[in-house]
Each structure stands twice: as C-alpha cells, then as structure tokens.
Short mmCIF file of C-alpha atoms and ligand atoms in Angstrom, two decimals:
data_model
loop_
_atom_site.label_atom_id
_atom_site.label_comp_id
_atom_site.label_asym_id
_atom_site.label_seq_id
_atom_site.Cartn_x
_atom_site.Cartn_y
_atom_site.Cartn_z
CA MET A 1 121.30 94.37 80.81
CA THR A 2 118.19 94.99 82.91
CA GLU A 3 118.20 93.85 86.50
CA ASN A 4 116.51 90.49 87.21
CA LEU A 5 113.73 91.22 89.69
CA ASP A 6 112.36 87.68 90.03
CA PRO A 7 112.16 87.19 93.84
CA PHE A 8 113.28 83.55 93.91
CA THR A 9 116.21 84.31 91.60
CA ILE A 10 117.18 87.15 93.93
CA SER A 11 117.03 84.86 96.97
CA GLN A 12 119.27 82.36 95.14
CA ILE A 13 121.80 85.06 94.16
CA GLN A 14 122.00 86.14 97.80
CA LEU A 15 122.40 82.53 98.94
CA GLN A 16 125.10 81.89 96.33
CA ASP A 17 127.04 84.98 97.48
CA ALA A 18 126.77 83.92 101.12
CA CYS A 19 127.88 80.35 100.31
CA LYS A 20 130.94 81.76 98.49
CA LEU A 21 131.86 83.89 101.51
CA LYS A 22 131.49 80.84 103.79
CA GLY A 23 133.56 78.67 101.45
CA TYR A 24 130.62 76.27 100.86
CA ASP A 25 130.89 74.28 97.64
CA HIS A 26 128.21 73.81 94.96
CA GLN A 27 126.86 70.63 96.61
CA LEU A 28 126.11 72.54 99.81
CA TYR A 29 124.58 75.40 97.84
CA GLU A 30 122.30 72.92 96.06
CA ALA A 31 121.29 71.35 99.38
CA LEU A 32 120.13 74.79 100.51
CA SER A 33 118.74 76.25 97.31
CA GLU A 34 115.25 74.75 96.78
CA PRO A 35 112.24 74.09 99.04
CA GLU A 36 111.87 70.59 100.53
CA ARG A 37 108.28 70.60 99.31
CA PHE A 38 106.15 72.97 97.23
CA VAL A 39 102.38 72.45 97.12
CA GLN A 40 100.08 74.19 94.65
CA ILE A 41 96.34 74.09 95.22
CA LYS A 42 93.17 75.19 93.48
CA ILE A 43 90.21 76.64 95.36
CA THR A 44 86.86 76.88 93.61
CA MET A 45 84.06 78.63 95.51
CA LYS A 46 80.73 80.40 95.12
CA MET A 47 80.85 84.18 95.49
CA ASP A 48 78.07 86.26 97.08
CA ASP A 49 76.71 87.27 93.67
CA GLY A 50 76.25 83.61 92.69
CA SER A 51 79.27 83.49 90.36
CA ILE A 52 81.91 80.75 90.64
CA ARG A 53 85.55 81.77 91.05
CA THR A 54 88.69 79.67 91.07
CA PHE A 55 91.80 80.78 92.97
CA LYS A 56 95.36 79.46 92.89
CA GLY A 57 97.15 78.95 96.22
CA PHE A 58 100.58 77.79 97.36
CA ARG A 59 102.54 76.54 100.34
CA SER A 60 106.31 76.34 100.11
CA GLN A 61 108.08 74.34 102.83
CA TYR A 62 111.70 75.30 102.47
CA ASN A 63 113.70 73.70 105.26
CA SER A 64 112.75 71.73 108.38
CA ALA A 65 116.19 70.86 109.78
CA ARG A 66 115.94 73.22 112.76
CA GLY A 67 112.29 72.53 113.67
CA PRO A 68 108.69 72.78 112.46
CA MET A 69 108.48 75.11 109.49
CA LYS A 70 106.99 78.54 109.99
CA GLY A 71 105.76 81.30 107.72
CA GLY A 72 102.91 83.63 106.91
CA ILE A 73 100.13 83.49 104.35
CA ARG A 74 99.72 86.35 101.88
CA TRP A 75 96.57 87.11 99.95
CA HIS A 76 97.51 89.41 97.10
CA PRO A 77 96.67 89.80 93.40
CA GLU A 78 100.40 89.67 92.55
CA GLU A 79 101.21 86.61 94.61
CA SER A 80 103.27 84.07 92.63
CA ALA A 81 105.01 80.72 93.03
CA SER A 82 108.38 82.43 92.74
CA LEU A 83 107.55 84.94 95.46
CA VAL A 84 106.24 82.28 97.85
CA LYS A 85 109.38 80.19 97.30
CA ALA A 86 111.64 83.21 97.93
CA LEU A 87 109.72 84.18 101.05
CA SER A 88 109.97 80.61 102.37
CA ALA A 89 113.76 80.74 101.89
CA TRP A 90 113.93 84.07 103.74
CA MET A 91 111.80 82.56 106.56
CA THR A 92 114.38 79.77 106.90
CA TRP A 93 117.24 82.25 107.21
CA LYS A 94 115.13 84.45 109.51
CA THR A 95 114.33 81.79 112.13
CA ALA A 96 117.98 80.72 112.03
CA CYS A 97 119.25 84.31 112.29
CA VAL A 98 117.28 84.98 115.49
CA ASP A 99 118.07 81.42 116.63
CA ILE A 100 114.58 80.10 117.37
CA PRO A 101 114.00 76.34 116.88
CA LEU A 102 111.94 76.54 113.71
CA GLY A 103 112.39 76.06 109.96
CA GLY A 104 110.99 78.18 107.15
CA ALA A 105 107.84 78.11 104.99
CA LYS A 106 105.43 80.51 103.28
CA GLY A 107 101.99 80.43 101.71
CA GLY A 108 99.76 82.53 99.56
CA ILE A 109 96.64 82.82 97.47
CA ILE A 110 96.40 84.90 94.30
CA CYS A 111 93.32 87.01 95.06
CA ASN A 112 92.15 90.50 95.90
CA PRO A 113 90.78 90.30 99.46
CA LYS A 114 89.98 94.04 99.44
CA GLY A 115 87.12 93.33 97.06
CA MET A 116 85.68 90.39 99.02
CA SER A 117 82.97 90.11 101.67
CA ASN A 118 83.55 88.55 105.10
CA ARG A 119 81.70 85.41 104.06
CA GLU A 120 83.87 85.08 100.96
CA LEU A 121 87.06 85.61 102.99
CA GLU A 122 85.99 82.93 105.49
CA THR A 123 85.17 80.44 102.73
CA LEU A 124 88.54 81.08 101.10
CA ALA A 125 90.38 80.64 104.43
CA ARG A 126 88.62 77.38 105.29
CA ASN A 127 89.16 75.99 101.77
CA TYR A 128 92.88 76.77 101.93
CA ILE A 129 93.25 74.82 105.16
CA ARG A 130 91.16 71.87 103.93
CA GLN A 131 93.48 71.55 100.94
CA LEU A 132 96.63 71.77 103.06
CA ALA A 133 95.61 69.99 106.28
CA ASP A 134 97.76 66.94 105.48
CA PHE A 135 100.86 69.09 105.11
CA ILE A 136 100.61 71.42 108.11
CA GLY A 137 100.35 70.97 111.89
CA PRO A 138 101.86 72.20 115.17
CA ASN A 139 104.89 69.92 114.71
CA ILE A 140 105.09 70.15 110.93
CA ASP A 141 104.40 73.61 109.53
CA VAL A 142 102.73 76.54 111.32
CA PRO A 143 101.21 79.38 109.23
CA ALA A 144 100.67 83.00 110.38
CA PRO A 145 99.34 86.30 108.99
CA ASP A 146 101.20 88.32 106.35
CA VAL A 147 100.17 90.85 103.70
CA TYR A 148 96.34 91.26 103.65
CA THR A 149 95.64 88.44 106.12
CA ASN A 150 94.81 89.08 109.79
CA PRO A 151 93.93 87.51 113.18
CA GLN A 152 90.30 86.87 112.13
CA ILE A 153 91.48 84.91 109.10
CA MET A 154 93.88 82.96 111.36
CA ALA A 155 90.95 82.15 113.70
CA TRP A 156 88.90 80.68 110.81
CA MET A 157 91.93 78.70 109.65
CA MET A 158 92.63 77.31 113.14
CA ASP A 159 88.97 76.36 113.56
CA GLU A 160 88.92 74.54 110.22
CA TYR A 161 92.10 72.62 111.09
CA GLU A 162 90.68 71.65 114.51
CA LYS A 163 87.48 70.39 112.86
CA ILE A 164 89.57 68.17 110.60
CA VAL A 165 91.79 66.71 113.36
CA ARG A 166 88.86 66.68 115.85
CA LYS A 167 90.78 68.20 118.76
CA HIS A 168 92.15 71.52 119.98
CA ALA A 169 95.38 72.37 118.18
CA PRO A 170 95.90 76.12 118.70
CA SER A 171 99.61 75.93 117.88
CA VAL A 172 98.78 75.00 114.27
CA ILE A 173 98.61 78.72 113.57
CA THR A 174 99.94 81.93 115.13
CA GLY A 175 98.79 85.53 114.97
CA LYS A 176 95.45 84.37 116.42
CA PRO A 177 93.17 86.77 118.31
CA LEU A 178 93.98 86.98 122.04
CA ALA A 179 90.70 85.26 122.97
CA LEU A 180 91.76 82.18 121.00
CA GLY A 181 95.28 81.79 122.37
CA GLY A 182 97.09 84.63 120.62
CA SER A 183 100.09 86.25 122.29
CA ALA A 184 100.08 89.68 123.87
CA GLY A 185 102.03 92.00 121.60
CA ARG A 186 101.81 89.84 118.45
CA SER A 187 100.06 92.45 116.32
CA ILE A 188 102.84 94.99 116.82
CA ALA A 189 105.70 92.52 117.19
CA THR A 190 107.20 92.97 113.72
CA ALA A 191 107.42 96.73 114.17
CA LYS A 192 108.60 96.48 117.77
CA GLY A 193 111.34 94.00 116.85
CA GLY A 194 112.46 96.20 113.95
CA ILE A 195 112.68 99.17 116.26
CA PHE A 196 114.97 97.33 118.68
CA THR A 197 117.34 96.86 115.72
CA ILE A 198 116.96 100.52 114.64
CA ARG A 199 117.85 101.57 118.21
CA GLU A 200 121.03 99.46 118.04
CA ALA A 201 121.94 100.68 114.55
CA ALA A 202 121.47 104.32 115.63
CA LYS A 203 123.87 103.71 118.55
CA ASP A 204 126.42 102.24 116.13
CA ILE A 205 126.46 105.30 113.87
CA GLY A 206 126.01 107.89 116.65
CA LEU A 207 122.55 108.95 115.43
CA ASP A 208 120.34 110.57 118.08
CA LEU A 209 116.83 109.24 117.42
CA ASN A 210 115.30 112.18 119.30
CA GLY A 211 113.95 114.35 116.46
CA ALA A 212 115.41 112.03 113.80
CA LYS A 213 113.55 112.22 110.46
CA VAL A 214 111.78 109.02 109.44
CA VAL A 215 110.09 107.98 106.18
CA VAL A 216 107.79 104.94 106.13
CA GLN A 217 106.89 103.40 102.77
CA GLY A 218 103.82 101.13 103.25
CA TYR A 219 101.48 102.20 106.03
CA GLY A 220 100.01 98.78 106.86
CA ASN A 221 100.42 96.69 109.99
CA ALA A 222 104.22 96.73 110.14
CA GLY A 223 104.75 100.27 108.83
CA SER A 224 102.08 102.13 110.80
CA TRP A 225 103.14 100.51 114.09
CA ALA A 226 106.77 101.32 113.39
CA ALA A 227 105.83 104.98 112.90
CA LYS A 228 103.75 105.09 116.10
CA ILE A 229 106.45 103.42 118.22
CA LEU A 230 109.27 105.58 116.79
CA GLN A 231 107.17 108.68 117.54
CA ASP A 232 106.13 107.58 121.06
CA ASP A 233 109.29 105.92 122.37
CA PHE A 234 112.03 107.91 120.63
CA ASN A 235 110.37 111.20 119.68
CA CYS A 236 111.27 110.66 116.02
CA LYS A 237 109.74 112.99 113.44
CA ILE A 238 107.76 111.06 110.81
CA ILE A 239 108.10 113.26 107.71
CA ALA A 240 106.43 111.02 105.09
CA VAL A 241 104.31 107.88 104.85
CA SER A 242 102.68 106.04 101.93
CA ASP A 243 100.43 103.19 100.86
CA SER A 244 99.51 101.52 97.58
CA LYS A 245 97.70 104.69 96.41
CA GLY A 246 100.60 107.14 97.05
CA GLY A 247 102.41 109.09 99.75
CA VAL A 248 102.03 112.19 101.95
CA TYR A 249 104.79 114.50 103.19
CA ASN A 250 105.31 117.26 105.75
CA GLU A 251 108.85 118.35 106.63
CA ASP A 252 107.62 119.50 110.09
CA GLY A 253 106.26 116.06 110.92
CA ILE A 254 103.14 113.95 110.50
CA ASP A 255 101.28 112.58 113.51
CA ALA A 256 101.54 108.79 113.14
CA TYR A 257 98.14 108.21 114.80
CA LYS A 258 96.36 110.76 112.59
CA ALA A 259 97.85 109.09 109.52
CA ALA A 260 96.56 105.72 110.77
CA GLU A 261 93.10 107.19 111.42
CA GLN A 262 93.05 108.69 107.92
CA LYS A 263 93.96 105.30 106.42
CA GLU A 264 91.37 103.51 108.58
CA LYS A 265 88.61 105.93 107.54
CA THR A 266 89.38 106.46 103.86
CA LYS A 267 91.53 103.36 103.08
CA THR A 268 94.47 105.61 102.14
CA VAL A 269 96.81 108.10 103.80
CA LEU A 270 96.29 110.45 100.82
CA GLY A 271 94.43 113.62 101.74
CA LEU A 272 95.80 113.80 105.30
CA LYS A 273 95.37 117.38 106.53
CA GLY A 274 98.52 119.55 106.39
CA THR A 275 100.42 117.27 104.02
CA LYS A 276 101.44 117.38 100.40
CA ASP A 277 101.07 114.36 98.08
CA LEU A 278 104.12 112.53 96.76
CA THR A 279 104.52 109.37 94.71
CA ASN A 280 105.86 106.16 96.24
CA GLU A 281 109.02 106.60 94.16
CA ASP A 282 109.59 110.15 95.47
CA ILE A 283 109.11 109.26 99.10
CA LEU A 284 111.92 106.71 98.95
CA GLU A 285 114.34 109.40 97.79
CA LEU A 286 113.53 111.99 100.48
CA LYS A 287 116.44 113.13 102.66
CA CYS A 288 115.90 111.55 106.07
CA ASP A 289 117.71 109.68 108.86
CA VAL A 290 115.78 106.41 108.82
CA LEU A 291 114.01 104.99 105.76
CA VAL A 292 111.60 102.13 106.53
CA PRO A 293 110.43 100.19 103.46
CA ALA A 294 107.38 98.34 104.86
CA ALA A 295 105.35 97.47 101.76
CA LEU A 296 106.45 94.97 99.13
CA GLU A 297 109.61 93.71 97.43
CA ASN A 298 111.97 95.32 94.86
CA VAL A 299 111.48 98.99 95.73
CA ILE A 300 115.19 99.86 96.09
CA THR A 301 116.81 98.76 92.85
CA ARG A 302 119.79 99.58 90.63
CA GLU A 303 117.63 102.41 89.21
CA ASN A 304 117.14 104.43 92.40
CA ALA A 305 119.74 103.16 94.91
CA GLU A 306 122.12 106.08 94.20
CA LYS A 307 119.30 108.47 95.11
CA ILE A 308 118.54 106.93 98.52
CA ASN A 309 119.41 109.72 100.94
CA CYS A 310 119.26 108.34 104.48
CA LYS A 311 121.59 106.97 107.17
CA ILE A 312 119.72 103.75 108.00
CA VAL A 313 117.48 101.58 105.82
CA ALA A 314 115.37 99.41 108.13
CA GLU A 315 113.78 96.71 105.98
CA LEU A 316 110.50 95.80 107.63
CA ALA A 317 109.24 94.52 104.27
CA ASN A 318 110.58 91.30 102.81
CA GLY A 319 112.89 91.69 99.84
CA PRO A 320 112.68 95.48 99.34
CA THR A 321 116.31 95.80 98.13
CA THR A 322 117.81 94.04 95.10
CA PRO A 323 121.37 92.60 95.12
CA ASP A 324 122.66 95.37 92.80
CA ALA A 325 121.12 98.03 95.04
CA ASP A 326 122.73 96.37 98.07
CA HIS A 327 126.20 97.01 96.61
CA ILE A 328 125.37 100.66 95.92
CA LEU A 329 123.98 101.27 99.44
CA TYR A 330 127.05 99.58 100.97
CA ASP A 331 129.44 101.71 98.88
CA ASN A 332 127.49 104.81 99.96
CA GLN A 333 127.89 103.80 103.61
CA ILE A 334 124.18 103.51 104.27
CA LEU A 335 123.57 101.09 107.12
CA VAL A 336 121.04 98.46 106.00
CA ILE A 337 119.25 96.35 108.59
CA PRO A 338 118.41 93.40 106.31
CA ASP A 339 114.82 92.17 106.03
CA PHE A 340 115.09 88.77 107.64
CA LEU A 341 116.77 90.35 110.67
CA CYS A 342 114.78 93.61 110.82
CA ASN A 343 111.33 92.02 110.50
CA ALA A 344 112.02 88.90 112.58
CA GLY A 345 110.01 90.28 115.53
CA GLY A 346 106.81 88.85 114.05
CA VAL A 347 108.02 85.27 113.81
CA THR A 348 109.78 85.54 117.17
CA VAL A 349 106.56 86.49 118.95
CA SER A 350 104.77 83.83 116.88
CA TYR A 351 107.24 81.37 118.37
CA PHE A 352 106.44 82.76 121.85
CA GLU A 353 102.75 82.24 120.98
CA MET A 354 103.43 78.58 120.14
CA VAL A 355 105.34 78.12 123.40
CA GLN A 356 102.54 79.77 125.42
CA GLY A 357 99.98 77.63 123.57
CA TYR A 358 101.85 74.43 124.47
CA TYR A 359 101.96 75.43 128.15
CA SER A 360 98.48 77.02 128.15
CA TYR A 361 100.10 79.77 130.19
CA PHE A 362 100.23 83.31 128.86
CA TRP A 363 102.76 86.08 129.36
CA THR A 364 102.19 89.79 129.84
CA GLU A 365 103.02 92.17 127.00
CA LYS A 366 105.96 93.44 129.07
CA GLU A 367 107.37 89.91 129.36
CA VAL A 368 106.89 89.33 125.62
CA PHE A 369 108.71 92.53 124.64
CA GLU A 370 111.56 92.01 127.12
CA ALA A 371 112.17 88.56 125.64
CA LEU A 372 111.83 89.99 122.11
CA ASP A 373 114.36 92.73 122.86
CA ARG A 374 116.94 90.13 123.99
CA VAL A 375 116.43 88.03 120.85
CA MET A 376 116.53 90.97 118.41
CA THR A 377 119.48 92.72 120.04
CA ASN A 378 121.53 89.51 120.10
CA ALA A 379 120.73 88.80 116.46
CA TYR A 380 121.58 92.37 115.42
CA ARG A 381 124.90 92.30 117.33
CA SER A 382 125.94 88.92 115.87
CA THR A 383 125.04 90.08 112.35
CA VAL A 384 127.05 93.28 112.54
CA LYS A 385 130.02 91.43 114.08
CA GLN A 386 129.97 88.78 111.32
CA ALA A 387 129.69 91.44 108.58
CA LYS A 388 132.65 93.37 110.01
CA GLU A 389 134.80 90.23 110.30
CA PHE A 390 134.21 89.41 106.64
CA ASN A 391 134.29 93.00 105.43
CA THR A 392 130.87 92.64 103.87
CA ASN A 393 127.38 94.12 104.22
CA ASN A 394 124.92 93.26 106.99
CA ARG A 395 122.76 91.16 104.67
CA MET A 396 125.70 88.85 103.99
CA GLY A 397 126.57 88.91 107.71
CA ALA A 398 123.05 87.72 108.56
CA TYR A 399 123.11 85.12 105.76
CA MET A 400 126.42 83.66 106.91
CA ILE A 401 125.18 83.15 110.47
CA SER A 402 121.90 81.66 109.29
CA ILE A 403 123.17 79.24 106.67
CA GLU A 404 125.81 77.94 109.07
CA ARG A 405 123.10 77.16 111.65
CA VAL A 406 120.93 75.40 109.05
CA VAL A 407 123.89 73.44 107.65
CA ASP A 408 124.92 72.37 111.17
CA ALA A 409 121.40 71.06 111.86
CA MET A 410 121.32 69.22 108.51
CA ARG A 411 124.75 67.67 109.23
CA LEU A 412 123.76 66.56 112.73
CA ARG A 413 120.66 64.88 111.29
CA GLY A 414 122.83 63.06 108.77
CA TRP A 415 121.29 64.85 105.77
CA LEU A 416 124.71 66.08 104.63
P1 NAD B 501 99.75 95.01 105.36
O1 NAD B 501 98.87 94.32 104.41
O2 NAD B 501 99.22 95.31 106.71
O3 NAD B 501 100.28 96.39 104.75
C1 NAD B 501 100.87 96.52 103.52
C2 NAD B 501 100.85 98.01 103.21
O4 NAD B 501 101.63 98.25 102.05
C3 NAD B 501 99.46 98.55 102.91
O5 NAD B 501 99.26 99.76 103.60
C4 NAD B 501 99.47 98.80 101.41
O6 NAD B 501 98.64 99.88 101.04
C5 NAD B 501 100.92 99.14 101.23
N1 NAD B 501 101.35 98.94 99.83
C6 NAD B 501 101.01 97.98 98.96
N2 NAD B 501 101.62 98.19 97.78
C7 NAD B 501 102.34 99.32 97.93
C8 NAD B 501 103.18 100.07 97.08
N3 NAD B 501 103.40 99.69 95.83
N4 NAD B 501 103.78 101.17 97.57
C9 NAD B 501 103.56 101.56 98.84
N5 NAD B 501 102.78 100.90 99.69
C10 NAD B 501 102.18 99.81 99.24
O7 NAD B 501 101.07 94.13 105.42
P2 NAD B 501 102.17 94.03 106.55
O8 NAD B 501 101.83 92.85 107.39
O9 NAD B 501 102.36 95.36 107.19
O10 NAD B 501 103.44 93.63 105.69
C11 NAD B 501 104.23 94.61 105.01
C12 NAD B 501 105.59 94.00 104.72
O11 NAD B 501 106.16 93.55 105.94
C13 NAD B 501 105.56 92.77 103.80
O12 NAD B 501 106.72 92.73 103.01
C14 NAD B 501 105.56 91.63 104.78
O13 NAD B 501 106.05 90.43 104.20
C15 NAD B 501 106.50 92.19 105.82
N6 NAD B 501 106.37 91.50 107.10
C16 NAD B 501 105.22 91.58 107.83
C17 NAD B 501 105.15 90.87 109.02
C18 NAD B 501 103.94 90.97 109.91
O14 NAD B 501 103.96 90.35 111.00
N7 NAD B 501 102.91 91.72 109.58
C19 NAD B 501 106.24 90.11 109.45
C20 NAD B 501 107.39 90.07 108.69
C21 NAD B 501 107.44 90.76 107.50
#
C-alpha cells in the first residue's frame, strides 16, 4: 500500500497516536480533530495586462481555547484546503508546546506570487483581508507571514484592516516591518529559535557543533538564516543547500552568505562558485551531522527514511516527515526535533510583537532573543523529558504536552 501523503490526514494520524498514548478516548480525539471554523474565499481581480483572474483563498481557525488564534499566510501554487487545515492544527500544538497564550490558525491563497507585480501582490493582499475582516482581529485571529509572503505584504494587510475598522490595530498582524510596529529579530526568529533547540539536542547526544556538517534543504527565510547563524555562532560547516530548482554541494563547506547572495541575484543557489549540483532528493541523503529540512512538507517519507544519514533532523519546515518515516528515524536512533517545536521561534517572536504592540514599547533584539532562548529551551527540555517517560519519539512527546494543555483549557472553559 502506498503511503498516504495528504497533510491533514497525516496531522490526524499523529493526533490519534498522541491521544492513544495519553489515554484519551474517541470523544476527546473528535473534540481536537477538526478546525472550529474553516473559511473559503474567492478573490477576483484585474491583472496588469488587463486580464481578469480569480484566486481561491482559505483561513482555517483550528482552536481558540488558549487564546486568540495565530498562524501564517502562504501564497503558493500548491496550497490546498487540506494543507491549510493541517497547518492550523500544527499551529495549535505549536503555541501550546511553547506555552504562549494563543490558539492556532492558518491561511493561504492558491497563486504564484513569483510571477506577479508589486501592484498585483498588493491588490491580492488587500482583497484577502477585505474578505476575512469579520473573522480576524487582535483578539480573534492574528495572521503572519509564511511561505512566499513577507513584511511588505503584512503591512498592506494591516493597513487594509485598519481602514475597515477605522482605527490603529497593529496587533491584527505580526511579521510587520519595524517601522510599522514589527519586532526586532522577527525576520530571523524561526531560524534562531530552531538553533536554540539544535544546540540543546547536540548537547544531549554529545555532538560538538564546532565543524559539524550541516545540510539545509530549502534556502528561503528560515533555511538561509539557519545556515548563517550555525556558521557564525557555532562554526558549523554548511556542506549543501538547495531551493525549488535544485541543490549545491561542497564537502569542504559553502559560505552561507555567498549562497544567499547567489540566490538573491539569480533566484536560485544553483551555479554557486566552487560547488557541484545535486538534486533535492540527493541532498537529503548526504552524510552529515545536522539535516535541516526548511522547504515544504513530505520530503522524508517511507521511501527515503532508511537513507537519511545524519545525527539530528531539525525540522524548520512544517510537516517534512511522514508518520511512517518517523518510525524509521526513531528505530535508527536519529534525533528528530519535531516541526512544531523546532520552528516555534517565529510564532513566539510574533507573540512578543503582539505584546510590544499592546504596550507600544519595543524591546531590543538582545532582549527578544534572550526571551526566545528561555521559551525554546524550556519547550525542548519538556518535550524530550515527556518522550523519554513514555518511551516514544520527540514528536509524540511534544504532542502529548500540547494536547494536554489544549484539553485543560477546553475543560476549564466548560467545552468538555
Ligand atoms: P520561504 O518562502 O522564504 O522559502 C521557502 C524556500 O523553499 C525557497 O527557497 C524555495 O525555493 C524552497 N523550496 C520550495 N520548494 C522546494 C523543494 N521542492 N525543494 C527544495 N526547496 C524548495 O519560506 P520560509 O518562510 O523559509 O518557510 C519554509 C518552511 O518553514 C515552511 O514549511 C514554513 O511553513 C516553515 N516555517 C516558516 C516560518 C517563518 O517564520 N518563516 C515559521 C514557521 C515555519
């Protein structure tokens, strides 16, 4: 039988497994297994060439028991309702895992932003918010950037929302530019948070990060910053990186900044001087110490899990590993830092951005990262402890902590 790679099905399998480990019955599983609300919208707009295009968009609001819901907006040609629902579930477990007072949501538009002008991007952003304004807000649901969206798009979205409610409401959105109430450190927060967990994981397995070999699959915001920070702060050797067009490899090391410059200039890391080309499949199977999947979901599957040849998998991407692959990596004693723990730095600093916005008082980058380190290290330690106690993998450890927190909040509210 082929492996089911539908993202929402995968998120439900994981939840089911975690509920079993916790001893939760089917009624509790059902209470946790679908979004509270799922909104589908249609955006019709004029393109620069005069043609009319219609786009499909989504917002999935999964669980609000612990606070206003929170989650990014992806613009991608392969966006789907199932993916947005899965990502909104993972956001719920993520905010609970790092114990910040927020719920989980996610949004997306099926589109190819790479082929659009600035005016088209702005029109799409403003339309999305107009359609969803009744469902979002600083105390309801707070969007943020994700794949192929950025601070400029967040600024347009915030401005559109403020026009509708006719007042300043900066905490309706996070990941804003600094000049509009963004937080210091937000743009590198996902990578920075992931690296705090890699540092802890390396300590646990006695891996010296100085000179450790690192492979980064997906050289976008999260991946490229992870490479730069691992190189600068820990003297790691980045031996391969990739993007949607393919990967580049040099056993003696690739300069993370030069790779970023190459991608900035030519839109791909391919062709970087002194490197040899590899496919995205090959780069995942390279022998290394730390493998960082930082692109999209379902890249480590039943098909290739046996060939993963590293000590730590640090999942900066959401959903890179399937449930079958999880079992194989666990049996092979590869330490996995699961996605909703490893990449929680972004939402944590988004939460700091909301707090700073409420107070209209802004922290230094040093203050942001010190607070982030405390949150990430605590979450990593609790996850590993829970996994050990139940003799299970770290993903299940993280799930068990998170679902218990969500269930407690639902019980206290009288929902259960
Ligand atoms: P991004 O758009 O900045 O970068 C994505 C990168 O992945 C691009 O370089 C793209 O070329 C590459 N890519 C796309 N398809 C690929 C493929 N098939 N193989 C290899 N590379 C491919 O996005 P991002 O914000 O860095 O997000 C990457 C992952 O991290 C996503 O799973 C996202 O959900 C997750 N994440 C991001 C944040 C954040 O704050 N940016 C927070 C949490 C999780």
